[in-house]
Structure formats: structure tokens, C-alpha cells
PDB file of C-alpha atoms in Angstrom:
ATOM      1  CA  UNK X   1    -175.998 100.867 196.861  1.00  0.00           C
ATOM      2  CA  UNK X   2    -172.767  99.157 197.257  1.00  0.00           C
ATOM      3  CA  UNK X   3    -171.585  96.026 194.834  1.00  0.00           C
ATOM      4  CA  UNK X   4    -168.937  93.435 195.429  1.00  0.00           C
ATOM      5  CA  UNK X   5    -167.787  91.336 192.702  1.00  0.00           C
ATOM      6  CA  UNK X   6    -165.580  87.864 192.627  1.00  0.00           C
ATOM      7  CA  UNK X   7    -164.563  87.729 188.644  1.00  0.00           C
ATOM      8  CA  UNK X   8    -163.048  84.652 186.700  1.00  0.00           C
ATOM      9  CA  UNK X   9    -162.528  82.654 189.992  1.00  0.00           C
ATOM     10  CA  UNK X  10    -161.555  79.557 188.388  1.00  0.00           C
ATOM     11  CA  UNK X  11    -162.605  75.578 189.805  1.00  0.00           C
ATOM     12  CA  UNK X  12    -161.665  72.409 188.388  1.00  0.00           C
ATOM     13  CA  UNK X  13    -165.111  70.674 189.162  1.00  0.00           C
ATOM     14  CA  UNK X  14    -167.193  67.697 188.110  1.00  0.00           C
ATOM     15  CA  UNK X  15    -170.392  69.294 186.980  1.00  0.00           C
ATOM     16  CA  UNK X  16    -171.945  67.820 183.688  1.00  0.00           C
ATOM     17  CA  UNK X  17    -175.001  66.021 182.657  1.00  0.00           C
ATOM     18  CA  UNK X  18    -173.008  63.172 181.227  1.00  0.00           C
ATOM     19  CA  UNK X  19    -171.689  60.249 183.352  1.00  0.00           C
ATOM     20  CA  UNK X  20    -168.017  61.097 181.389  1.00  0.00           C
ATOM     21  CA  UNK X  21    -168.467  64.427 182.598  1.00  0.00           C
ATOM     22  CA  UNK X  22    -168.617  63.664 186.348  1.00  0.00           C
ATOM     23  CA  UNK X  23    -165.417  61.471 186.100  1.00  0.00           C
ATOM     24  CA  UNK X  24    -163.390  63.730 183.858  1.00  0.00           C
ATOM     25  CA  UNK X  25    -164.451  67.043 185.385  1.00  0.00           C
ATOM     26  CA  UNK X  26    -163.409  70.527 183.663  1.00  0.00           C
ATOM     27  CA  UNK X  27    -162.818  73.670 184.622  1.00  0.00           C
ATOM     28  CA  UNK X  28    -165.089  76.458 185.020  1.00  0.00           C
ATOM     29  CA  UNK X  29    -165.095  80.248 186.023  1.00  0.00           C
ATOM     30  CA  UNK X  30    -167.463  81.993 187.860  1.00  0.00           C
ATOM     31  CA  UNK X  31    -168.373  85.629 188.528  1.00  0.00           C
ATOM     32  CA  UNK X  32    -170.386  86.732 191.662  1.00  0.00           C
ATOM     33  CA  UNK X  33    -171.886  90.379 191.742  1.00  0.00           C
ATOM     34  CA  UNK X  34    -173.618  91.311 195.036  1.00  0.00           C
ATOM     35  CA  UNK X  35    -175.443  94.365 195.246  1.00  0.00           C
ATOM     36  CA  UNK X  36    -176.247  95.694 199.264  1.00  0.00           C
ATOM     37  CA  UNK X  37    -177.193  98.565 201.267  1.00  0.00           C
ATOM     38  CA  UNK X  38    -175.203  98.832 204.363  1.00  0.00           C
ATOM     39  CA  UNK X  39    -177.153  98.103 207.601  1.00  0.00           C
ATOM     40  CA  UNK X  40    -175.615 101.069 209.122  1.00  0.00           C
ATOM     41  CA  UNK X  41    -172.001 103.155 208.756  1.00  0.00           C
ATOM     42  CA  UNK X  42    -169.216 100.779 207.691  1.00  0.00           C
ATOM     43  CA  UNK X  43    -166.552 102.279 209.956  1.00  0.00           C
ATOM     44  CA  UNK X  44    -163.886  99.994 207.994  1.00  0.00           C
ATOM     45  CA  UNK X  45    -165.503  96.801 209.358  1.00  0.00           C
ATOM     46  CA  UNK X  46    -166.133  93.861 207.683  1.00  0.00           C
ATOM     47  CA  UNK X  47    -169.294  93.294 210.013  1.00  0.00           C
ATOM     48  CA  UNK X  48    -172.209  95.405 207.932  1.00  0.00           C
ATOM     49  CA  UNK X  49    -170.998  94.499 204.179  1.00  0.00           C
ATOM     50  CA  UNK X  50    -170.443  91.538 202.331  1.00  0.00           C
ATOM     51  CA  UNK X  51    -167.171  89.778 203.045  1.00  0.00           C
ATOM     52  CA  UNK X  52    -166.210  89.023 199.223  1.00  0.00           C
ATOM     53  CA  UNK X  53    -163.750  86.072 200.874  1.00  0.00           C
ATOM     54  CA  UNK X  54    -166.978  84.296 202.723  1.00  0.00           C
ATOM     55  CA  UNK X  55    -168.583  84.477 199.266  1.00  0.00           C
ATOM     56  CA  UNK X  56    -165.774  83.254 197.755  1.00  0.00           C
ATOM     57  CA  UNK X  57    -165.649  80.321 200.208  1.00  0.00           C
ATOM     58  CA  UNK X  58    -169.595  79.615 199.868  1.00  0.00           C
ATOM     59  CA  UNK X  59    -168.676  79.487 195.703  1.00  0.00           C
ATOM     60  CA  UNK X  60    -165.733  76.894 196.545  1.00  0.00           C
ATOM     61  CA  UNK X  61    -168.333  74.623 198.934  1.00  0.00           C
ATOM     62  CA  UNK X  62    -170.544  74.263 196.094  1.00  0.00           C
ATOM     63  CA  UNK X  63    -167.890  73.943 193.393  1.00  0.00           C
ATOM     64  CA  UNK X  64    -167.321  71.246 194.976  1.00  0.00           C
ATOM     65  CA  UNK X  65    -170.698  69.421 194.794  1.00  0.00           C
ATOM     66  CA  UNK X  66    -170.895  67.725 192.002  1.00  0.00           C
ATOM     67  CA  UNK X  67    -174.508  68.491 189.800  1.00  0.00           C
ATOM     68  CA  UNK X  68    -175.666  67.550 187.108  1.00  0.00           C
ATOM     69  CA  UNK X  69    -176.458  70.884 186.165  1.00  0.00           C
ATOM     70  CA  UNK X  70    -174.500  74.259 186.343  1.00  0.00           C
ATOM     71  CA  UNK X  71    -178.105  76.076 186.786  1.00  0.00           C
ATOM     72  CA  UNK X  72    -178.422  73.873 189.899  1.00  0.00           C
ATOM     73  CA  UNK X  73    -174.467  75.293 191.599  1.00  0.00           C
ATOM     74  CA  UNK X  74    -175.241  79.026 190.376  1.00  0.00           C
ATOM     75  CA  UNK X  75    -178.800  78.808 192.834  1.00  0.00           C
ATOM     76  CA  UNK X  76    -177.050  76.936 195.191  1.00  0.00           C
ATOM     77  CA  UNK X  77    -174.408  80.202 195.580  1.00  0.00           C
ATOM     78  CA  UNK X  78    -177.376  82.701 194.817  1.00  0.00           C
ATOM     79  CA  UNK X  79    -179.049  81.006 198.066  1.00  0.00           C
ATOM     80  CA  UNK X  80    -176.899  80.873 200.307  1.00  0.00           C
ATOM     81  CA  UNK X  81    -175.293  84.494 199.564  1.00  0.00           C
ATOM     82  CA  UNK X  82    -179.130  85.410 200.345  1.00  0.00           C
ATOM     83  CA  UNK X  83    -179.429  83.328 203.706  1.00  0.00           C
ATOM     84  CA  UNK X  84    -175.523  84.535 205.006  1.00  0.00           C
ATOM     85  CA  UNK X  85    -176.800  88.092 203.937  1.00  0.00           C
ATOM     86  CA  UNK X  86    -179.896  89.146 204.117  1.00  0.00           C
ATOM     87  CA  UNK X  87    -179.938  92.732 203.746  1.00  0.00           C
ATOM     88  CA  UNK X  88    -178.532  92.268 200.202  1.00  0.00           C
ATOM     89  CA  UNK X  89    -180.598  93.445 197.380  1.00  0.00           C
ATOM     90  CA  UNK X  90    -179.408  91.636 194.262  1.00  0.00           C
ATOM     91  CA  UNK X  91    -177.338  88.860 193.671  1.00  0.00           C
ATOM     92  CA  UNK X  92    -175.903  87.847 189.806  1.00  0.00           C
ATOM     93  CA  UNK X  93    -174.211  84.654 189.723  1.00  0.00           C
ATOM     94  CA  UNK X  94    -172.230  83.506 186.289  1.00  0.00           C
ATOM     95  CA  UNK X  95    -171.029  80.281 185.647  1.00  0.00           C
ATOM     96  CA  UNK X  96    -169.083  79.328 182.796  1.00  0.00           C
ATOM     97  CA  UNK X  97    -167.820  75.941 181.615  1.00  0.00           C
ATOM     98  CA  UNK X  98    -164.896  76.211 179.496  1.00  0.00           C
ATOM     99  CA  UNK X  99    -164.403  73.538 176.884  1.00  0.00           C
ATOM    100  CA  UNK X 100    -167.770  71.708 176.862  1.00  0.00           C
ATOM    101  CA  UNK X 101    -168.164  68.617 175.644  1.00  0.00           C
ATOM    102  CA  UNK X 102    -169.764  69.425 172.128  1.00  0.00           C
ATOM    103  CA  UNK X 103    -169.165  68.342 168.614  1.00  0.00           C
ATOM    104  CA  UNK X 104    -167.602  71.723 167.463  1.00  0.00           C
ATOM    105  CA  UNK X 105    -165.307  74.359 169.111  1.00  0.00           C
ATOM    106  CA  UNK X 106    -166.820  76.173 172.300  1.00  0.00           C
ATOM    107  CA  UNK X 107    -164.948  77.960 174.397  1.00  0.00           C
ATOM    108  CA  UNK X 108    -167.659  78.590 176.910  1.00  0.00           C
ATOM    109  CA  UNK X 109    -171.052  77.757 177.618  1.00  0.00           C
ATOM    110  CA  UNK X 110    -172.741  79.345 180.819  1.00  0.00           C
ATOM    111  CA  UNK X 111    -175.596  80.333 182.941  1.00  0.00           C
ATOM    112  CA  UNK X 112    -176.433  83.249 184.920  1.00  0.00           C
ATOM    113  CA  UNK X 113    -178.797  82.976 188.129  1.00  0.00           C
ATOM    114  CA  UNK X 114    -180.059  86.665 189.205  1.00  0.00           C
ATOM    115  CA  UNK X 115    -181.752  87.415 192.251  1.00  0.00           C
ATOM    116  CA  UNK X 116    -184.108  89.059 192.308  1.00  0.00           C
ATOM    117  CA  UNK X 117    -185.256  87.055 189.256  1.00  0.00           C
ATOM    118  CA  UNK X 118    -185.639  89.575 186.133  1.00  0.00           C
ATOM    119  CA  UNK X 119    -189.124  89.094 184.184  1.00  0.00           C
TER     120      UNK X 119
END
């Protein structure tokens, strides 16, 4: 098995359940671990693995979509990692909001999507 990983790619996005939230926006960080088993040889190709840059760019697109939740971005990555990829085998996505909007000091609060889902 073969694992690619995007860590601590940071967004300034408008995710948040609050109204205030979507028009202030805040930053967040997200880590992507894909897990694959290559199709055939690599032979220094980027055609049988996963192109860590296209995942990057499939985190940025749905950065960019504002949700209400975080939950709802991380399987909106997870998904379409899965449907650019198929032969992958798991998928871990981590998003963390830094500074929510709480009544005490958090530096973080996050979610973690895995695929397959762990019971």
C-alpha cells in the first residue's frame, strides 16, 4: 500500500453554522491521507498514483463552498478523492477550524471523515 498525505494546508473559508460565521469566515487547516494500491508499475508517472496537487486542488474547490457544516466539506473531499480515484483504498480527511466561535479559548475544533467508514 502506498499513502499520500496533504498536512496543515491552510484556507481562509466561510464555513460555520452561524449567519456571523459565513460573513466573517476563519481559517481552517486540513489534512488529507490517501491510502492506494498502484494499478500497475509506477515507472515515475503520475498516471497510476494519486496526484497529491489534484487533491490539493479538489480540497481548494470545496474550501471554497461555503457549508454550514465542516462534516459536510470533509465528505465533499472524501467523495470526490473516491470518484477521481477509484482504485484507492482509504481516504482520512481532517478538518480543523482554528479559533471557533465559543465562549472560552479553543484553538481548534475539527472533524475527521474516513473512508472506508470505521465501525
Amino acid at each position: 500500500m502506498i499513502n499520500i498525505a496533504l498536512q496543515g494546508a491552510d484556507f481562509f473559508a466561510y464555513h460555520g453554522f452561524y449567519p456571523e460565521e459565513q460573513k466573517i469566515g476563519c481559517r481552517f487547516l486540513v489534512d488529507i491521507a490517501v491510502g492506494f494500491e498502484p494499478v500497475t508499475d509506477l515507472k515515475d508517472g503520475l498516471h497510476n498514483t494519486v496526484d497529491y496537487e489534484k487533491v490539493y486542488t479538489i480540497a481548494c474547490e470545496e474550501m471554497k463552498i461555503p457549508s454550514k457544516l465542516i462534516e459536510t466539506v470533509g465528505q465533499a473531499i472524501t467523495n470526490r478523492i473516491q470518484n477521481k480515484y477509484p482504485f484507492v483504498k482509504t481516504i482520512q480527511v481532517t478538518i480543523k477550524k482554528l479559533n471557533p466561535p465559543l465562549t472560552g479559548r479553543v484553538a481548534q475544533s475539527s472533524v475527521t471523515i474516513n473512508y472506508p467508514p470505521t465501525t
